[in-house]
Coordinates of C-alpha atoms in Angstrom, one line a residue:
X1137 CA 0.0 0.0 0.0
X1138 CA 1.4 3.4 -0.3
X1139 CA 2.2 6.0 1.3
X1140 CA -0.9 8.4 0.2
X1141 CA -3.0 5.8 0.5
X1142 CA -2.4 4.4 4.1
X1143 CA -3.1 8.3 5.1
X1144 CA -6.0 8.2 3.4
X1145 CA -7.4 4.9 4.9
X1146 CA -6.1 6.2 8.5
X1147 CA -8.4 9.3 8.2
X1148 CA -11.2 7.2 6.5
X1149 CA -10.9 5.1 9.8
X1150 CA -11.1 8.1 12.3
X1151 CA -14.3 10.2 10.6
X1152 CA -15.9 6.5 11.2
X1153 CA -14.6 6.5 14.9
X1154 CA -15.9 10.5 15.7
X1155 CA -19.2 10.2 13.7
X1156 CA -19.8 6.4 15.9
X1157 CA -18.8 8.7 18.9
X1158 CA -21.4 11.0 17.7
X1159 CA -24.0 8.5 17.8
X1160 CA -23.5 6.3 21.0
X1161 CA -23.3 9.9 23.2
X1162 CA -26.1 11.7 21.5
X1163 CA -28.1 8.4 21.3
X1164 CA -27.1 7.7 25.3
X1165 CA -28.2 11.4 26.1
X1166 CA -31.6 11.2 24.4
X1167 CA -32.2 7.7 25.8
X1168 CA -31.1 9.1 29.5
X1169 CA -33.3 12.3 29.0
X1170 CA -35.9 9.8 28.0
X1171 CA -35.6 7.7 31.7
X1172 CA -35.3 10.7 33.4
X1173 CA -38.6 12.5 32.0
X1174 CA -40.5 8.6 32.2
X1175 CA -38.9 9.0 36.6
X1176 CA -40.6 12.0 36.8
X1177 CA -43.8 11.4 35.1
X1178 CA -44.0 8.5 38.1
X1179 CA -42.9 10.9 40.8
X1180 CA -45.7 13.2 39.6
X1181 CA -48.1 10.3 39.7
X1182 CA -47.7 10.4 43.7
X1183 CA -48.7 14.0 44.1
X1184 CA -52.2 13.1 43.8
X1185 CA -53.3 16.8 45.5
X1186 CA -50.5 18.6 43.3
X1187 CA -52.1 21.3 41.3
X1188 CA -51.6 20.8 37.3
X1189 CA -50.4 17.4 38.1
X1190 CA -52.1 16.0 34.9
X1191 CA -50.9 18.7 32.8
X1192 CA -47.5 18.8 34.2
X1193 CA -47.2 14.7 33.1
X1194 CA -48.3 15.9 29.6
X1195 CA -45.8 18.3 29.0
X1196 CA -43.0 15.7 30.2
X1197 CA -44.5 13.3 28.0
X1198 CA -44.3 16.0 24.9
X1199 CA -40.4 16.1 26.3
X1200 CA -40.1 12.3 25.6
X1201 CA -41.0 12.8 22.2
X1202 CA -38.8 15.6 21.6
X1203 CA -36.4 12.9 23.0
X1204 CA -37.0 10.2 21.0
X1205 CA -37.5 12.6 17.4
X1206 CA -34.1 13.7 18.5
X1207 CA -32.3 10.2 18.5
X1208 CA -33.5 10.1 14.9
X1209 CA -32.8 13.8 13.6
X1210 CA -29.9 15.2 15.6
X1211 CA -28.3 12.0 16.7
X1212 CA -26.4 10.9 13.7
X1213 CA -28.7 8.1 13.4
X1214 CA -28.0 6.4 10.0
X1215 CA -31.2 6.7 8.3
X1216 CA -32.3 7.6 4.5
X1217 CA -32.4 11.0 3.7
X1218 CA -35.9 11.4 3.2
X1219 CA -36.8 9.8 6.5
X1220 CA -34.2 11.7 8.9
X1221 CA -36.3 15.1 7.2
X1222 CA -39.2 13.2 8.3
X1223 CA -38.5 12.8 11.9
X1224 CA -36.8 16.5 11.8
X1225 CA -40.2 17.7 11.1
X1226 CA -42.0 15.5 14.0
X1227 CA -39.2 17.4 16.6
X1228 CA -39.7 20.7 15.4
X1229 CA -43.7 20.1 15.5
X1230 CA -43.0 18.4 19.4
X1231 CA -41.0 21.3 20.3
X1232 CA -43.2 24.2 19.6
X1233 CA -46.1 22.0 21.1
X1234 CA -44.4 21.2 24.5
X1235 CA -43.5 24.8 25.0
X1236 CA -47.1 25.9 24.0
X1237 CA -47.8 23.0 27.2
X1238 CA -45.2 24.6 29.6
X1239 CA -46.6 27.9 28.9
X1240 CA -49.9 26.9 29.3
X1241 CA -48.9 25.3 32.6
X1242 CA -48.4 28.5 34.0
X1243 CA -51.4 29.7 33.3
X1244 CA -53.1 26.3 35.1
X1245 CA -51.6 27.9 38.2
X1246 CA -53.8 30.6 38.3
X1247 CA -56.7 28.2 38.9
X1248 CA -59.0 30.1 35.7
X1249 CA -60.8 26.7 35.2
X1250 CA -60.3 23.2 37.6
X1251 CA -57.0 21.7 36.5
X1252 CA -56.6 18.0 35.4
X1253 CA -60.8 18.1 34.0
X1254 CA -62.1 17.4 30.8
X1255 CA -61.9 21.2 29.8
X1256 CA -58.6 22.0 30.8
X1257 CA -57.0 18.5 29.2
X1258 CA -59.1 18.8 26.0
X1259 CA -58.2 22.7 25.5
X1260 CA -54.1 22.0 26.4
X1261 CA -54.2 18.8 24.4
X1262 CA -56.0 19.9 21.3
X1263 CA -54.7 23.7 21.1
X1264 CA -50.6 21.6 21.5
X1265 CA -52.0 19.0 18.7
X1266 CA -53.1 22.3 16.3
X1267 CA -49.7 23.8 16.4
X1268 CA -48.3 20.6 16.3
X1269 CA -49.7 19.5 13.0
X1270 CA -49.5 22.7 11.7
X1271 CA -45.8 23.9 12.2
X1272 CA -45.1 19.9 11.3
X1273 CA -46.3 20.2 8.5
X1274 CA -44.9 23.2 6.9
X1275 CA -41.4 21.6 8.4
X1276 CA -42.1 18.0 6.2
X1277 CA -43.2 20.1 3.5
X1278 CA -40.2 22.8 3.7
X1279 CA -38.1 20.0 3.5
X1280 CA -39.4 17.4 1.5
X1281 CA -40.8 19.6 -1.5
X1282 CA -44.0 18.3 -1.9
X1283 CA -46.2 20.7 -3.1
X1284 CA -43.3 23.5 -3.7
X1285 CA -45.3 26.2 -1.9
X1286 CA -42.4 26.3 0.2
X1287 CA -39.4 26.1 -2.1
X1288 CA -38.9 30.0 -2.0
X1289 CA -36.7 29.3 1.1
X1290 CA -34.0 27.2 -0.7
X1291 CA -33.5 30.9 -2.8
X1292 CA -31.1 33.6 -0.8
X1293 CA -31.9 35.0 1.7
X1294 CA -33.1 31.4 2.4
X1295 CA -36.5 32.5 4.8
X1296 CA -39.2 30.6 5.7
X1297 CA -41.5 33.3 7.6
X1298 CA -43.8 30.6 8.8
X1299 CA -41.7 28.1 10.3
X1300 CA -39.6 30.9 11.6
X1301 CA -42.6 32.3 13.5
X1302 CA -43.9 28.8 14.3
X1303 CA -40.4 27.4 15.1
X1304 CA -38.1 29.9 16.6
X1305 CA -40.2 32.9 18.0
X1306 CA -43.6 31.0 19.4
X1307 CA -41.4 28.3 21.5
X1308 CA -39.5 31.9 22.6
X1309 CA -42.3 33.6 23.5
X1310 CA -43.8 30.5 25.7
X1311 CA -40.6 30.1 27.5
X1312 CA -41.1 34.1 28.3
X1313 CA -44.4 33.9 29.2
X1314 CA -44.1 30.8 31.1
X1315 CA -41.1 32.9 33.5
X1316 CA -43.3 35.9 33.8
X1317 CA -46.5 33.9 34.7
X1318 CA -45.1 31.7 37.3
X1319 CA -43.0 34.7 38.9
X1320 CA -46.0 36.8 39.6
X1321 CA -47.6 33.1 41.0
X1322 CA -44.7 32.9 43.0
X1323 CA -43.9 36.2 44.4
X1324 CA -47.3 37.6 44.5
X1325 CA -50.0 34.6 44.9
X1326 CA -47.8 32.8 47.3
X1327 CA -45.5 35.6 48.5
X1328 CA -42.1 32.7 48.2
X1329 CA -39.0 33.3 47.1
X1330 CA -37.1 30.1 47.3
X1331 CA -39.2 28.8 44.4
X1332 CA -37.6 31.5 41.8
X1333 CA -34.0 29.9 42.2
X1334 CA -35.5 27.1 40.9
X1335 CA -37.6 28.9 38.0
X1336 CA -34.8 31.0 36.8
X1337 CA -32.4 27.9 37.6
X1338 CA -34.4 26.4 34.7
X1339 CA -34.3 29.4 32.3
X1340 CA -30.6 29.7 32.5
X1341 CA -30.2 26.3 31.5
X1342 CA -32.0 26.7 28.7
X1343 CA -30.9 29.6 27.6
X1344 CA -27.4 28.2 28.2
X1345 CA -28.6 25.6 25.3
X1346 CA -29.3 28.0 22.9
X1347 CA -26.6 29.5 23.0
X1348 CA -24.5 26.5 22.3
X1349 CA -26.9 25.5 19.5
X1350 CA -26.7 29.0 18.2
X1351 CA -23.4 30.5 19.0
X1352 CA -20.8 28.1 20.4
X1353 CA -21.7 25.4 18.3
X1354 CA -19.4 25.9 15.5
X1355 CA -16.4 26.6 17.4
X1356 CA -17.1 23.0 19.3
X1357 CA -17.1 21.5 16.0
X1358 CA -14.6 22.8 14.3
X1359 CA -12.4 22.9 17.5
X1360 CA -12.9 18.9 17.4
X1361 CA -13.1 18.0 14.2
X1362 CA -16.5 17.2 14.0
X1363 CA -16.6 14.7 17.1
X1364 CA -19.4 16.9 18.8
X1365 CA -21.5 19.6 18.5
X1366 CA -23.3 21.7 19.9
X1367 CA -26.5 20.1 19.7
X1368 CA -25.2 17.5 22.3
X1369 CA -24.9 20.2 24.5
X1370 CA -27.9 21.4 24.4
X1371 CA -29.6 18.0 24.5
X1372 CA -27.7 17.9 27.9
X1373 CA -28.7 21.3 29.0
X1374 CA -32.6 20.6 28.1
X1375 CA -32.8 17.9 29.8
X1376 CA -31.4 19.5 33.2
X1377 CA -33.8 22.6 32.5
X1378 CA -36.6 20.1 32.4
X1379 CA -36.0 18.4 35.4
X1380 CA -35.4 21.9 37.1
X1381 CA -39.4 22.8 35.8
X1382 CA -40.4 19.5 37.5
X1383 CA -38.4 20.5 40.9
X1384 CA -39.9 24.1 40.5
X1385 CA -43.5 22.6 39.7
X1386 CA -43.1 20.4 42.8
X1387 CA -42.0 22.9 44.8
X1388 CA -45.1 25.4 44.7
X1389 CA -47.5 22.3 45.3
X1390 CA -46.3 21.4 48.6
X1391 CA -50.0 21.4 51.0
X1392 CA -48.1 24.0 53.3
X1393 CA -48.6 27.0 50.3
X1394 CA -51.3 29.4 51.2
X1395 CA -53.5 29.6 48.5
X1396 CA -57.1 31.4 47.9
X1397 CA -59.9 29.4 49.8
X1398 CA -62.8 29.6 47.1
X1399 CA -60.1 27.8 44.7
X1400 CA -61.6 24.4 44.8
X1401 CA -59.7 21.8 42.4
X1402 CA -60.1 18.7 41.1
X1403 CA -57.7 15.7 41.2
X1404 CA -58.6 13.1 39.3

């Protein structure tokens, strides 16, 4: 063999090592993510007089979908071209949908209407599925051409005003909301502070995510030769916000919280 092609085969060899590397600890972080969400939809289970307990499980189980689209999208999974677009669609469609959920947990605090009825579930659920479908579907489409309504956003300056709105500024705007909401809860309704280090724990960490996604991302990449990313960072950061908006959660739904007497809900 020569010389050339010895290098050659030597290099060959370590791309296949780093993008296997890829896989196992995005696939592993996902699948741990996954556990830990499936842990605390059990631990939620128990607080049977927890206030949004119901809705709380369903945003962690919109965060297990997220997890699992993200094993298939993000996580170097070997898969045909067309069917990794697929599943990138299904986790930009989860993710605007469980944000719309946190956000709307928020507003479950405030006691508007019982939590964990009929009412409350079918509104959460159905208003989630509506943005789901929809901002899925312009993703498959975007990506997959199959009407070409979409196909203006291959052309520079490469926008897609929709998804954009759907994708990058709704999820924002929840995650806002969701801050402002509980910290008036918090601070006002229950006059607490020890809750907020919890609350802005959690936005921290996920604004820590973005910015790795976002900012850092390329320098990780390049800096290691495409061995990781940023997305596995923010995988990692996620997935410690999430379980800091459970502790949060569980923390303003101990029994010793004052709360408003003619508040009467039900726990099914």
């Amino acid at each position: 063999m020569a010389r050339g092609e010895g290098a050659d085969s030597l290099g060959y060899h370590y791309r296949v090592i780093g993008i296997w590397g890829i896989l196992v600890r995005s696939i592993l972080l996902s699948a741990i993510a996954i556990v830990v969400a499936g842990l605390l939809l059990n631990l939620s289970e128990r607080k049977r007089a927890a206030v949004g307990r119901r809705e709380m499980q369903v945003f962690l189980v919109g965060y297990i979908l997220i997890s699992i689209c993200e094993i298939f999208s993000i996580g170097e999974f070997p898969l045909a071209e067309n069917v990794r677009v697929a599943f990138s669609a299904l986790h930009i469609g989860f993710i605007t949908a469980t944000l719309w959920i946190l956000m709307v947990n928020a507003v479950v605090g405030y006691q508007l209407i019982d939590d964990g009825t009929v009412l409350s579930l079918g509104a959460l659920i159905v208003s989630a599925l509506i943005l789901f479908i929809g901002t899925g579907y312009i993703a498959l489409d975007t990506g997959l051409q199959f009407t070409g309504y979409w196909d203006s956003s291959y052309a520079p300056p490469n926008r897609n005003i929709a998804l954009y709105v759907l994708y990058q500024l709704l999820p924002l705007i929840c995650v806002v909301v969701f801050y402002v909401l509980e910290a008036i809860l918090v601070l006002k309704v229950l006059g607490e502070t020890r809750p907020m280090l919890y609350l802005t724990g959690a936005a921290a960490l996920f604004a820590l995510g973005q910015v790795f996604t976002y900012v850092v991302s390329p320098h990780i990449c390049n800096g290691t030769a495409g061995k990781i990313d940023g997305s596995l960072f923010e995988t990692l950061f996620n997935l410690l916000a999430v379980v800091t908006v459970w502790a949060f959660w569980s923390s303003i739904t101990e029994d010793d919280w004052p709360m408003p007497v003619n508040n009467v809900a039900s726990y099914p």
